[in-house]
């Protein structure tokens, strides 16, 4: 019998009343490694009730104590990074160095949250009118529903949870059902760090659990990261229910290479950003836009590097790239490759042919390179979310900018060039939320905020950093008059500042 993974409610493992569960696979072997409990409405209500009760105390817990908990949480996550990386690799399939890297990026947002006493400072103006002072504070919202995708099972929850909690809220996290274990361990570390039980809860499951979080009256705000169709529907439904929603969606990230770029640097970057984590990163590069004579050279250099990439399980330290997440996803990626071939793109390397000895049932797709892709092809238009890189050739820089700006997704983009003027023009004209100049994966550090534009983010707030603090708090502005010796009598006119 497989191990059954439970929820984490009020500081302990709970299996809930629902008897439903679903499989968790080791993507490298294709075998089921565990079952995970699927929360129903009652289970979600139980988690929210605990989170709400904890909120009543946590919101008035002093900044000093909250800061101490966050520092201690930071130390424990740091100390556990290898253990967390092993848990990620076992259920997601990414290599251990890559998994450790995601934990380190998650740590950055805990570090930002450790500065909560500065971030939550209000403003104060004296004598704004005669005898009148004004000050503003930011107050927490309550129980935050956090819904996260499979591809970063530690980093994305840590984009949300530390900032939400530091701001005085409590959370119910609903991570991906595909790699659920590590969320429970991170929530457990929060309790070990001295965080009160009930502040950080985890429930597992799928649509039913998410829908209950969306409609629950004690959940005033939702942070979502995942695919665009789900992001859009959660944004629309949550907003209709009067909630604050930030919903980050999918991506199709372009990397422009101008003919004057350092072609070795560009090829290294395209391969790293295209095939790292088997292309299952929301900031992965999936389209290389080669301008003018850049294309031929670049194609050869990318293909050379692909030949040297070792694909295999995370348990083999020599593996540079692991499997994709599920058998269905492997089939989807392979069907996308098929559609590119049918549409007439030229297939330079074909990842469908990969064989990993001893792991024949694993969900492996090899690194795939297409050249001569055009914007009317399905392989260009779909978010493949796998190890498939497409080269689109354009004549001019302006054409490249227009291509990126026409795309409905606008998460990240990059330019590779040695021309400062071209880079400046790109940065100013491009309609994308996160831009790299000779940096292929421009994920902002923890004290900035992360967010795309257009179909890559629904809502007014990016995630973590200063936008995170704003999203998880609301302002209160207090106007005060004390001991004014002058009694002015009744005046029905609108208050004037004098
Ligand atoms: P997904 O949308 O399938 O799932 C995300 C979460 O939503 C999971 O917790 C899942 O259980 C839940 N969910 C799925 N279908 C639902 C439904 N119909 N109703 C309610 N909840 C539902 O995404 P995924 O496959 O786990 O992750 C990959 C996607 O996430 C890609 O599109 C990727 O680009 C995107 N992503 C975006 C960012 C970003 O920052 N913009 C970051 C990481 C991943």
Coordinates of C-alpha atoms and ligand atoms in Angstrom, one line a residue:
X1 CA 0.0 0.0 0.0
X2 CA 1.2 3.5 -0.9
X3 CA 1.9 6.0 1.9
X4 CA -1.1 8.5 2.3
X5 CA -0.1 12.1 2.5
X6 CA -2.5 14.1 4.7
X7 CA -3.2 17.8 5.2
X8 CA -1.4 20.0 7.7
X9 CA -4.0 21.8 9.8
X10 CA -3.5 23.7 13.1
X11 CA 0.1 22.4 13.4
X12 CA -0.5 18.7 12.8
X13 CA -1.2 16.2 10.1
X14 CA -4.9 15.6 9.5
X15 CA -6.6 13.3 7.0
X16 CA -10.0 15.1 7.0
X17 CA -13.4 13.6 6.5
X18 CA -13.1 13.1 2.7
X19 CA -12.0 9.6 1.7
X20 CA -11.0 10.8 -1.7
X21 CA -7.3 10.8 -2.7
X22 CA -5.1 10.8 -5.8
X23 CA -1.8 9.4 -7.0
X24 CA 1.6 11.0 -6.6
X25 CA 4.2 9.7 -9.0
X26 CA 8.0 9.5 -9.2
X27 CA 8.3 11.0 -12.7
X28 CA 11.7 9.3 -13.2
X29 CA 10.3 5.8 -12.8
X30 CA 6.7 6.4 -13.7
X31 CA 5.7 4.6 -10.6
X32 CA 3.1 5.7 -8.0
X33 CA 5.0 6.7 -4.9
X34 CA 2.2 7.8 -2.6
X35 CA -1.5 8.8 -2.5
X36 CA -2.5 12.3 -1.4
X37 CA -5.7 13.2 0.4
X38 CA -8.2 15.4 -1.5
X39 CA -9.9 17.9 0.7
X40 CA -13.7 18.3 0.4
X41 CA -15.8 21.3 1.5
X42 CA -15.8 20.2 5.1
X43 CA -12.0 19.7 5.2
X44 CA -11.4 23.2 3.7
X45 CA -13.9 24.7 6.2
X46 CA -11.9 23.0 9.1
X47 CA -8.6 24.5 7.8
X48 CA -10.1 28.0 7.4
X49 CA -11.8 27.9 10.8
X50 CA -8.4 27.1 12.4
X51 CA -6.7 29.7 10.3
X52 CA -9.3 32.3 11.3
X53 CA -9.0 31.5 15.0
X54 CA -5.2 31.8 14.7
X55 CA -5.6 35.2 12.9
X56 CA -7.3 36.8 15.9
X57 CA -4.2 36.3 17.9
X58 CA -1.5 36.6 15.2
X59 CA -2.7 40.0 13.9
X60 CA -2.1 41.5 17.4
X61 CA 1.2 39.6 18.0
X62 CA 3.9 42.2 18.3
X63 CA 6.1 43.0 15.4
X64 CA 9.1 42.0 17.5
X65 CA 7.7 38.5 18.1
X66 CA 6.6 38.1 14.5
X67 CA 10.1 39.1 13.3
X68 CA 11.7 36.6 15.6
X69 CA 9.6 33.8 14.2
X70 CA 10.4 34.8 10.6
X71 CA 14.2 34.9 11.3
X72 CA 14.0 31.5 12.9
X73 CA 11.9 30.1 10.0
X74 CA 14.5 31.4 7.6
X75 CA 17.3 29.6 9.5
X76 CA 15.3 26.3 9.6
X77 CA 14.5 26.4 5.9
X78 CA 18.1 27.2 5.1
X79 CA 19.3 24.3 7.3
X80 CA 16.7 21.9 5.6
X81 CA 17.5 22.9 2.1
X82 CA 19.0 19.5 1.1
X83 CA 16.1 17.6 2.7
X84 CA 13.6 19.9 0.9
X85 CA 15.5 19.5 -2.4
X86 CA 15.3 15.7 -2.1
X87 CA 11.5 15.9 -1.5
X88 CA 11.1 18.2 -4.5
X89 CA 13.2 15.9 -6.8
X90 CA 11.3 12.8 -5.7
X91 CA 7.9 14.1 -6.8
X92 CA 8.7 16.8 -9.4
X93 CA 11.7 15.1 -11.0
X94 CA 14.0 18.1 -11.4
X95 CA 17.7 17.7 -10.6
X96 CA 18.9 18.2 -7.0
X97 CA 21.0 21.3 -7.8
X98 CA 18.0 22.8 -9.5
X99 CA 15.7 21.9 -6.6
X100 CA 18.2 23.4 -4.1
X101 CA 18.2 26.6 -6.3
X102 CA 14.5 27.0 -6.0
X103 CA 14.7 26.7 -2.2
X104 CA 17.4 29.4 -2.2
X105 CA 15.2 31.7 -4.2
X106 CA 12.3 31.0 -1.8
X107 CA 14.6 31.9 1.1
X108 CA 15.0 35.4 -0.5
X109 CA 11.4 36.1 0.1
X110 CA 11.6 34.9 3.8
X111 CA 14.6 37.3 4.1
X112 CA 12.5 40.1 2.7
X113 CA 9.7 39.2 5.2
X114 CA 12.1 39.3 8.1
X115 CA 12.1 43.1 7.6
X116 CA 8.4 43.3 8.3
X117 CA 8.8 46.0 10.9
X118 CA 10.1 48.3 8.3
X119 CA 7.7 47.2 5.5
X120 CA 4.7 47.8 7.7
X121 CA 5.7 51.3 8.9
X122 CA 3.0 53.8 8.3
X123 CA 3.2 57.5 7.5
X124 CA 2.6 60.5 9.8
X125 CA 2.1 64.1 9.0
X126 CA 1.6 66.7 11.7
X127 CA -0.4 69.9 11.7
X128 CA -2.0 69.1 8.3
X129 CA -4.7 71.5 9.3
X130 CA -4.6 73.7 12.4
X131 CA -4.4 71.3 15.4
X132 CA -4.9 68.2 13.2
X133 CA -2.5 65.4 12.6
X134 CA -2.9 62.4 10.2
X135 CA -1.3 59.0 10.2
X136 CA -1.7 55.8 8.1
X137 CA -1.2 52.2 9.0
X138 CA -1.5 49.0 7.0
X139 CA -3.6 46.2 8.5
X140 CA -3.8 42.5 7.6
X141 CA -6.7 41.1 5.7
X142 CA -7.4 37.7 7.5
X143 CA -7.1 34.2 6.1
X144 CA -5.3 34.2 2.7
X145 CA -6.0 31.3 0.3
X146 CA -2.9 30.4 -1.6
X147 CA -3.1 28.1 -4.6
X148 CA 0.1 27.0 -6.3
X149 CA 1.4 25.0 -9.3
X150 CA 3.5 21.9 -9.5
X151 CA 6.6 23.4 -11.1
X152 CA 8.1 25.2 -8.0
X153 CA 6.6 23.3 -5.0
X154 CA 8.8 25.3 -2.5
X155 CA 9.6 28.6 -4.2
X156 CA 6.1 29.6 -5.3
X157 CA 4.4 28.9 -1.9
X158 CA 7.3 31.0 -0.4
X159 CA 6.5 33.8 -2.8
X160 CA 3.2 34.1 -0.9
X161 CA 3.2 32.6 2.6
X162 CA 6.1 34.5 4.3
X163 CA 4.9 37.9 3.1
X164 CA 1.3 37.2 4.0
X165 CA 2.2 35.9 7.5
X166 CA 4.7 38.6 8.2
X167 CA 2.0 41.1 7.5
X168 CA -0.2 39.6 10.2
X169 CA -2.4 37.3 8.1
X170 CA -2.8 33.5 8.4
X171 CA -2.8 31.2 5.4
X172 CA -4.4 28.1 3.9
X173 CA -2.1 26.8 1.2
X174 CA -3.5 24.5 -1.5
X175 CA -0.4 23.3 -3.3
X176 CA -0.4 21.2 -6.5
X177 CA -1.6 17.7 -6.0
X178 CA 1.2 16.4 -8.2
X179 CA 4.0 17.2 -5.7
X180 CA 2.4 17.8 -2.4
X181 CA 4.8 16.5 0.3
X182 CA 7.3 19.3 0.5
X183 CA 4.6 21.9 1.4
X184 CA 3.7 19.9 4.6
X185 CA 7.4 19.9 5.6
X186 CA 7.8 23.7 5.1
X187 CA 4.6 24.3 7.2
X188 CA 6.0 22.0 9.9
X189 CA 9.3 24.0 9.9
X190 CA 7.2 27.1 10.5
X191 CA 5.8 25.6 13.7
X192 CA 9.3 24.4 14.7
X193 CA 10.4 28.0 14.3
X194 CA 7.9 29.1 16.9
X195 CA 5.1 30.0 14.6
X196 CA 1.7 29.4 16.3
X197 CA -0.2 26.4 15.0
X198 CA -3.0 27.5 12.7
X199 CA -1.1 30.4 11.2
X200 CA 0.2 28.3 8.2
X201 CA -2.1 25.4 7.1
X202 CA -1.9 23.2 4.1
X203 CA -4.8 21.4 2.4
X204 CA -4.4 19.1 -0.5
X205 CA -6.6 18.3 -3.4
X206 CA -7.9 19.7 -6.6
X207 CA -10.8 21.8 -7.9
X208 CA -13.3 21.2 -5.1
X209 CA -10.9 22.5 -2.5
X210 CA -10.0 25.5 -4.6
X211 CA -13.6 26.3 -5.3
X212 CA -14.4 26.2 -1.6
X213 CA -11.5 28.6 -0.8
X214 CA -12.9 31.0 -3.5
X215 CA -16.4 31.1 -2.0
X216 CA -15.5 30.8 1.7
X217 CA -16.7 34.0 3.5
X218 CA -13.7 34.0 5.9
X219 CA -11.2 34.1 3.0
X220 CA -10.9 37.7 1.9
X221 CA -8.0 37.3 -0.5
X222 CA -6.6 34.8 -2.9
X223 CA -3.1 34.4 -4.3
X224 CA -2.9 32.1 -7.3
X225 CA -0.1 30.9 -9.6
X226 CA -0.7 28.4 -12.4
X227 CA -2.0 28.2 -15.9
X228 CA -3.8 31.0 -17.7
X229 CA -7.2 29.5 -18.0
X230 CA -7.4 28.7 -14.3
X231 CA -5.8 32.0 -13.3
X232 CA -8.4 33.9 -15.4
X233 CA -11.3 31.9 -13.9
X234 CA -10.1 32.3 -10.3
X235 CA -9.6 36.0 -10.8
X236 CA -13.1 36.4 -12.3
X237 CA -14.9 34.3 -9.7
X238 CA -12.9 35.6 -6.8
X239 CA -13.5 39.2 -7.9
X240 CA -17.2 38.5 -8.4
X241 CA -17.3 37.4 -4.8
X242 CA -15.7 40.7 -3.7
X243 CA -12.3 39.3 -2.9
X244 CA -8.9 40.7 -3.5
X245 CA -7.2 38.4 -6.1
X246 CA -3.8 38.2 -7.7
X247 CA -3.6 35.4 -10.3
X248 CA -0.4 34.7 -12.1
X249 CA -0.8 32.7 -15.3
X250 CA 1.2 31.0 -18.0
X251 CA 3.9 32.3 -20.3
X252 CA 5.6 32.1 -23.7
X253 CA 8.9 33.8 -23.1
X254 CA 10.9 35.2 -26.1
X255 CA 14.7 35.8 -26.1
X256 CA 15.9 38.2 -28.8
X257 CA 19.4 37.7 -30.2
X258 CA 20.8 40.6 -32.2
X259 CA 23.6 39.9 -34.7
X260 CA 26.2 41.8 -32.6
X261 CA 25.6 39.6 -29.5
X262 CA 28.2 37.3 -28.0
X263 CA 26.8 34.1 -29.7
X264 CA 28.4 31.7 -27.2
X265 CA 26.9 33.6 -24.3
X266 CA 23.5 33.7 -26.1
X267 CA 23.6 29.9 -26.9
X268 CA 24.6 29.0 -23.4
X269 CA 21.7 31.1 -22.1
X270 CA 19.1 29.8 -24.6
X271 CA 20.0 26.2 -23.7
X272 CA 20.1 26.8 -19.9
X273 CA 16.8 28.8 -19.9
X274 CA 15.1 26.6 -22.5
X275 CA 15.9 23.2 -21.0
X276 CA 16.5 23.8 -17.3
X277 CA 13.8 22.0 -15.2
X278 CA 12.8 20.3 -18.5
X279 CA 11.3 23.6 -19.7
X280 CA 8.8 23.6 -16.9
X281 CA 9.5 27.1 -15.6
X282 CA 7.2 30.0 -16.1
X283 CA 10.2 32.0 -17.0
X284 CA 11.7 29.4 -19.3
X285 CA 12.7 30.6 -22.7
X286 CA 10.6 28.9 -25.3
X287 CA 11.2 31.1 -28.4
X288 CA 14.5 32.4 -29.6
X289 CA 14.0 35.3 -32.0
X290 CA 17.1 35.5 -34.1
X291 CA 17.5 38.8 -35.9
X292 CA 19.2 38.9 -39.3
X293 CA 22.4 36.9 -39.6
X294 CA 22.3 35.8 -36.0
X295 CA 20.2 32.7 -36.8
X296 CA 22.6 30.3 -38.6
X297 CA 25.4 30.7 -36.1
X298 CA 23.0 30.4 -33.1
X299 CA 21.3 27.3 -34.4
X300 CA 24.6 25.5 -34.7
X301 CA 25.8 26.5 -31.3
X302 CA 22.5 25.6 -29.6
X303 CA 22.5 22.2 -31.3
X304 CA 26.1 21.5 -30.2
X305 CA 25.2 22.2 -26.6
X306 CA 22.1 20.1 -26.7
X307 CA 24.2 17.1 -27.7
X308 CA 26.1 17.4 -24.5
X309 CA 23.0 17.5 -22.2
X310 CA 22.6 14.4 -20.1
X311 CA 18.9 13.5 -19.5
X312 CA 18.2 11.3 -16.6
X313 CA 16.8 10.9 -13.1
X314 CA 17.6 13.3 -10.2
X315 CA 19.2 10.4 -8.4
X316 CA 22.1 10.4 -10.9
X317 CA 24.3 13.5 -10.2
X318 CA 25.3 13.5 -13.9
X319 CA 21.8 14.3 -15.0
X320 CA 21.4 17.9 -16.3
X321 CA 17.7 17.5 -17.1
X322 CA 15.0 15.3 -15.6
X323 CA 11.6 14.1 -16.7
X324 CA 8.4 16.1 -17.2
X325 CA 5.8 15.9 -14.5
X326 CA 3.3 13.3 -15.7
X327 CA 2.7 10.7 -18.4
X328 CA -0.1 12.9 -19.8
X329 CA 2.2 15.9 -19.9
X330 CA 4.9 13.9 -21.8
X331 CA 2.2 12.9 -24.3
X332 CA 1.1 16.5 -24.6
X333 CA 4.6 17.8 -25.2
X334 CA 5.2 15.1 -27.8
X335 CA 2.0 16.0 -29.6
X336 CA 3.2 19.6 -29.7
X337 CA 6.4 18.4 -31.3
X338 CA 4.3 16.5 -33.8
X339 CA 2.3 19.6 -34.6
X340 CA 5.5 21.6 -35.3
X341 CA 6.7 18.9 -37.7
X342 CA 3.3 18.8 -39.5
X343 CA 3.2 22.6 -39.8
X344 CA 6.6 22.5 -41.6
X345 CA 9.0 23.8 -38.9
X346 CA 12.4 22.2 -39.3
X347 CA 13.2 19.8 -36.4
X348 CA 16.9 20.0 -35.5
X349 CA 16.8 17.7 -32.5
X350 CA 13.9 15.4 -31.6
X351 CA 13.3 14.8 -27.9
X352 CA 10.7 12.1 -28.6
X353 CA 13.5 9.7 -29.4
X354 CA 15.1 9.8 -25.9
X355 CA 15.7 6.6 -24.0
X356 CA 16.9 6.6 -20.4
X357 CA 18.3 3.2 -19.7
X358 CA 16.7 1.6 -16.6
X359 CA 14.0 4.3 -16.6
X360 CA 12.0 3.2 -19.6
X361 CA 8.7 4.0 -17.9
X362 CA 9.8 7.5 -16.7
X363 CA 8.2 10.6 -18.2
X364 CA 11.2 11.7 -20.2
X365 CA 11.2 14.0 -23.2
X366 CA 14.6 15.0 -24.6
X367 CA 15.7 18.5 -25.5
X368 CA 14.0 19.5 -28.7
X369 CA 15.0 22.3 -31.1
X370 CA 13.0 23.6 -34.0
X371 CA 14.2 26.1 -36.6
X372 CA 12.1 28.2 -39.0
X373 CA 9.1 28.4 -36.7
X374 CA 6.5 31.0 -37.7
X375 CA 4.0 32.8 -35.5
X376 CA 1.0 31.0 -37.2
X377 CA 2.1 27.6 -36.0
X378 CA 0.6 25.9 -33.0
X379 CA 4.1 25.1 -31.7
X380 CA 4.6 28.9 -31.5
X381 CA 1.2 29.8 -30.1
X382 CA 0.8 27.2 -27.3
X383 CA 2.5 27.2 -24.0
X384 CA 4.3 23.8 -24.3
X385 CA 5.8 23.9 -20.8
X386 CA 8.4 21.3 -21.8
X387 CA 11.9 21.0 -23.2
X388 CA 11.1 22.5 -26.6
X389 CA 12.9 25.5 -28.0
X390 CA 11.7 27.2 -31.2
X391 CA 13.9 29.5 -33.3
X392 CA 11.9 32.2 -35.2
X393 CA 13.9 34.1 -37.8
X394 CA 13.2 37.8 -38.4
X395 CA 14.9 40.3 -40.6
X396 CA 14.8 43.4 -38.4
X397 CA 14.9 44.4 -34.8
X398 CA 11.6 46.3 -35.1
X399 CA 9.9 43.1 -36.4
X400 CA 11.2 41.2 -33.3
X401 CA 9.8 43.7 -30.9
X402 CA 6.5 43.6 -32.7
X403 CA 6.4 39.8 -32.5
X404 CA 6.9 39.8 -28.8
X405 CA 4.3 42.6 -28.3
X406 CA 1.7 40.7 -30.3
X407 CA 1.9 37.6 -28.1
X408 CA -0.9 37.3 -25.5
X409 CA 1.5 36.2 -22.8
X410 CA 3.9 38.7 -21.3
X411 CA 5.7 37.2 -18.4
X412 CA 9.4 37.5 -19.1
X413 CA 11.6 38.4 -22.1
X414 CA 15.3 39.0 -22.8
X415 CA 17.6 40.6 -25.3
X416 CA 21.1 39.5 -26.0
X417 CA 23.2 42.3 -27.6
X418 CA 26.3 44.4 -27.0
X419 CA 24.5 47.5 -28.3
X420 CA 23.4 49.7 -25.3
X421 CA 21.1 51.8 -27.5
X422 CA 19.3 48.7 -28.8
X423 CA 18.9 47.3 -25.3
X424 CA 17.5 50.6 -24.1
X425 CA 15.0 50.7 -26.9
X426 CA 14.0 47.1 -26.2
X427 CA 13.5 47.8 -22.5
X428 CA 11.3 50.8 -23.3
X429 CA 9.2 49.4 -26.1
X430 CA 8.6 45.9 -24.9
X431 CA 5.2 45.2 -23.4
X432 CA 6.3 42.5 -20.9
X433 CA 6.5 42.6 -17.1
X434 CA 10.0 41.3 -16.5
X435 CA 12.9 42.1 -18.9
X436 CA 16.4 40.8 -19.1
X437 CA 19.4 42.4 -20.8
X438 CA 21.9 39.6 -21.4
X439 CA 20.0 37.8 -18.6
X440 CA 17.7 35.0 -19.9
X441 CA 15.7 34.4 -16.8
X442 CA 15.1 37.8 -15.2
X443 CA 13.3 36.7 -12.0
X444 CA 13.4 39.7 -9.7
X445 CA 15.2 39.4 -6.4
X446 CA 13.0 39.1 -3.2
X447 CA 13.0 42.8 -2.5
X448 CA 11.5 43.6 -5.9
X449 CA 8.2 42.1 -7.0
X450 CA 7.5 39.4 -9.6
X451 CA 4.7 39.7 -12.2
X452 CA 4.0 39.5 -15.9
X453 CA 1.5 41.5 -17.9
X454 CA -1.5 40.6 -20.1
X455 CA -2.5 36.9 -19.9
X456 CA 0.4 36.2 -17.5
X457 CA -1.1 38.1 -14.6
X458 CA -4.7 39.0 -13.6
X459 CA -5.0 41.6 -10.9
X460 CA -3.3 44.9 -10.0
X461 CA -0.5 43.4 -7.8
X462 CA 2.6 41.5 -8.6
X463 CA 3.7 38.9 -6.1
X464 CA 6.2 39.2 -3.2
X465 CA 8.4 42.2 -2.4
X466 CA 6.7 45.6 -1.9
X467 CA 3.6 44.6 -4.0
X468 CA 3.2 41.6 -1.7
X469 CA 3.0 43.8 1.3
X470 CA 0.4 46.0 -0.4
X471 CA -1.6 43.0 -1.6
X472 CA -1.7 41.4 1.9
X473 CA -2.6 44.6 3.8
X474 CA -5.1 47.4 3.5
X475 CA -4.5 51.0 4.5
X476 CA -6.2 52.8 7.3
X477 CA -5.8 56.6 7.6
X478 CA -6.5 58.2 10.9
X479 CA -7.1 62.0 11.2
X480 CA -6.8 63.3 14.8
X481 CA -7.5 66.4 16.7
X482 CA -6.6 66.6 20.4
X483 CA -7.1 69.3 22.9
X484 CA -8.1 72.0 20.5
X485 CA -9.1 74.8 22.7
X486 CA -11.2 76.5 19.9
X487 CA -14.7 75.1 19.7
X488 CA -16.0 76.0 16.3
X489 CA -19.6 75.0 16.7
X490 CA -21.7 73.2 14.1
X491 CA -20.6 73.5 10.5
X492 CA -22.3 71.4 7.8
X493 CA -19.8 72.5 5.1
X494 CA -17.3 70.0 3.9
X495 CA -14.2 70.0 6.2
X496 CA -11.7 72.5 4.9
X497 CA -8.0 72.4 5.8
X498 CA -7.1 75.7 7.3
Ligands
LIG1 P1 -2.6 24.5 -13.1 O1 -3.3 25.7 -13.5 O2 -3.0 23.2 -13.7 O3 -2.7 24.2 -11.5 C1 -2.4 25.2 -10.6 C2 -3.1 25.0 -9.3 O4 -4.5 25.2 -9.6 C3 -3.0 23.7 -8.7 O5 -2.9 23.8 -7.3 C4 -4.2 22.9 -9.2 O6 -4.6 21.9 -8.3 C5 -5.3 24.0 -9.2 N1 -6.2 23.8 -10.3 C6 -6.0 23.1 -11.5 N2 -7.2 23.2 -12.2 C7 -8.1 23.9 -11.5 C8 -9.5 24.2 -11.7 N3 -10.1 23.9 -12.9 N4 -10.1 24.9 -10.8 C9 -9.5 25.3 -9.6 N5 -8.2 24.9 -9.4 C10 -7.5 24.2 -10.3 O7 -1.0 24.7 -13.3 P2 0.2 23.7 -13.2 O8 0.1 22.7 -14.3 O9 0.3 23.1 -11.8 O10 1.4 24.6 -13.4 C11 1.9 25.0 -14.6 C12 1.4 26.3 -15.1 O11 1.7 27.3 -14.1 C13 2.1 26.8 -16.3 O12 1.1 27.4 -17.2 C14 3.0 27.9 -15.9 O13 3.4 28.9 -16.8 C15 2.3 28.5 -14.7 N6 3.2 29.2 -13.8 C16 3.2 30.5 -13.8 C17 4.0 31.2 -13.0 C18 4.0 32.7 -13.0 O14 4.7 33.3 -12.1 N7 3.3 33.4 -13.9 C19 4.8 30.5 -12.1 C20 4.8 29.1 -12.1 C21 4.0 28.5 -13.0

